[in-house]
Amino acid sequence: MLTAVLSGFGGAIAAPWLHRVAPRSAGWIVALLPFALMIYFISLVPTVAGGETLRFSYAWVPSLGINLSFRIDGLSLLFALLITGIGTLVMIYAGGYLANDPMLGRMLTLLLIFMAAMLGIVTSDNLIGLFVFWELTTISSYLLIGYKHEYEKARKAALQSLLVTGIGGLALLAGFVLLGQVAGTLEISDVLTQGAAVRAHPLYGGILALVLFGAFTKSAQFPFHFWLPGAMEAPTPVSSYLHSATMVKAGVFLLARLNPVLGGTEAWQWLLTGFGSATMIVGALLAVQQTDLKRILAYTTVSALGTLVALIGVGTDDALKAAMVFTLSHALYKGALFQVAGSVDHETGTRDITNLGGLRAVMPITAAAGMLAAVSMAGLPPLFGFIAKEVQYKANLEEPILITVALLTNMLTVVAAGLVSLRVFFGPPTQTPKHAHEAPLSMRMGPVVLALTGLGTGLFSVQIGNALIGPATGSVIGKTKEIELLLWAGIEGAAGQALVLSVVTLVVGAGLYRARGIFARFAAATAPLAPWGAEGWYQRAVDGMLALAAWQTRLLQNGYLRFYIGLIIATVLALTTFTLVVGRVVITIPADWADVRVYELMVALIIIAATTFVIRATSRMAAVVGLGFVGYGTALVFLLFSGPDLAITQFAVETLVAILFVLVVYRLPRFSNLSTAGARVRSAGLAIAGGAMMTVLTLMALASPTESRVSGFLAENSVPQAFGRNVVNVILVDFRGFDTMGEITVLGAAAVGIYALLRLVPASEHDEQKGADAQTGNGVPRERTETIDV
């Protein structure tokens, strides 16, 4: 399983090279990788169908309980087959769709990275590992949606997707951490056995809210549904893969995976059915108002995701079975229809259905595949979509509100299926921007295979039920479940009622399709309300955030270093005072604090005198000299209190800093007093308050017990573990090695940045500076001369 995930990343590295070597065959060659993975997962079907769960674990961060753990059960196997199977066809389709695109290698690379991340999500058996793959899909989808980065709409859609799903991902991480704390483990297999304990815990409500927020944003649930249609700015291969069969179902997968531990409560049921039902209606209603093929399919995808969430929320065995059936059905027909829409756009130059019609004559194979997929979408037998609709109705028969919502949604879905098929292929012929003709083999293969698979799964539903749907449903329920999946279940009982509802759906849906003009009029009537929709509020939130950032920047980033230092001191002072007051901390001063020896007092007086001299200095060189006295006085303190190594370091640093200051002083403008008397008084007060705070904290630290397990550990292990007798050096080099390396890295980066800035100064400025120096006499600036006189 780990090899399957890693192979996706390995293929991503090789994809650009393949595009350069064999540009016309790159899609076919790259498709061999997901195809091989699909064969591997197919070989696991008998084992998993027999009730066995495959596991693999590798210790990653064992101290935190984070492992690279993977598991294959019925649920993960169903999704893995969809990811690799549709991924194979998408790679081939992308090779034809972007045949003349010089960035095809980049597209294939990102698709493989995304595929590997999705496989990681559905097979991960560790909460933190799942989150890592979850965020990798967010990043890779951002790059895929913004593939046409030269267009503003693509950049905006990519950023929108990143913000919405990224914020949800942060909430999900918090939920996972809390869930791991409550369950006592981060391993999903173990977490799923702690359902009763988690549901009874006081943190259950917070965990549920955080996890649902992450899942809802990822799966475009209302009111986060707007980002998915916006993502249609991506090329069609991306839409076919990410936004129909894989990424948007990651949230659905997560809800199904955690159903045994978080499901079964009223909060779970009400939240999932409520948001799912709202998403179903909103998505279907918006779909029939669109004229762009991909946006119609995008909104019906939103509606389908709402259906899946609502079914998981119902939580009965029949509802969970219906969710698994609908997951497979939707992936097959929606993946095919997205690719059909891309082929139509590629060969005609438009996706607007008002400019399309009669394409069956010039694109017969594409039309046949599109019609077959649309029939499944509408829910007609013998396609698998008919079975999905039947089991959905059966699962909701005892829920009056949900059955009504499902009936209305499916009626509108029939209309949408007619718009993307009948209107395009059988409508009156129109003049298209390009001379329409049949798509190449690489672009026909995907729709044909997916459409025929939808037909085959319908005809062999019993076998599909036993091999895939049953094990997947059992994984979601948390126990072994045998199901019966029939194309024809009879006309008695629940099957008969579901059949009647299907007939009503088709009849009313056909009538609404014939009267589809009402949807255009409804869209025109509600257009003024569009700015107050979910996307409008998102834009207001983004604008408000940018306005707040601009105001904060104007307030805080005023360009004065003294202001920044003062702000930092004031903040630390306020927080420390608040902590001491609220915590009612008793300040204990050590009894011997006044036992100061004469030479210690002399050093302190020297430091105070030097500090006073610095703040009253009228030239920079004098200030540098005064600061040197302060630094050397501090070094003497280290020396007096048995810290010779610190003293030597302080001497070296002070000497180097003094030299650097002197070199910089030559380049600074004439010394002048830029602050007012009031500003200096405020700064003095703040400095005194900050110094008093540090004095109090130091006295408190001295009065506290000096026993420290850390110091004892370092002293005991310095020689045996680090082979060094100088404990300070060992701490810096070994025990704090990464910290020291980070400091060195920061200094190195600063040095490179300074060098780069100096290189950017034009030569003319150097000449002007030399001329200015020459006018001061012997090349010595006035500032330097005045400082020497002082």
CSV table of N, CA, C and O in Angstrom, one decimal, residues 288 657 665 688:
chain,number,residue,atom,x,y,z
A,288,VAL,N,-29.9,23.8,-13.1
A,288,VAL,CA,-30.8,24.0,-14.3
A,288,VAL,C,-30.9,25.4,-14.8
A,288,VAL,O,-31.5,25.7,-15.8
A,657,VAL,N,31.0,43.9,17.0
A,657,VAL,CA,29.9,44.8,16.8
A,657,VAL,C,30.3,46.3,16.7
A,657,VAL,O,29.9,47.1,15.9
A,665,VAL,N,28.6,53.6,10.4
A,665,VAL,CA,28.5,55.0,10.7
A,665,VAL,C,28.9,55.9,9.5
A,665,VAL,O,28.4,57.0,9.2
A,688,ILE,N,12.0,52.1,31.3
A,688,ILE,CA,12.1,51.9,32.8
A,688,ILE,C,11.1,50.8,33.2
A,688,ILE,O,11.5,49.9,34.0
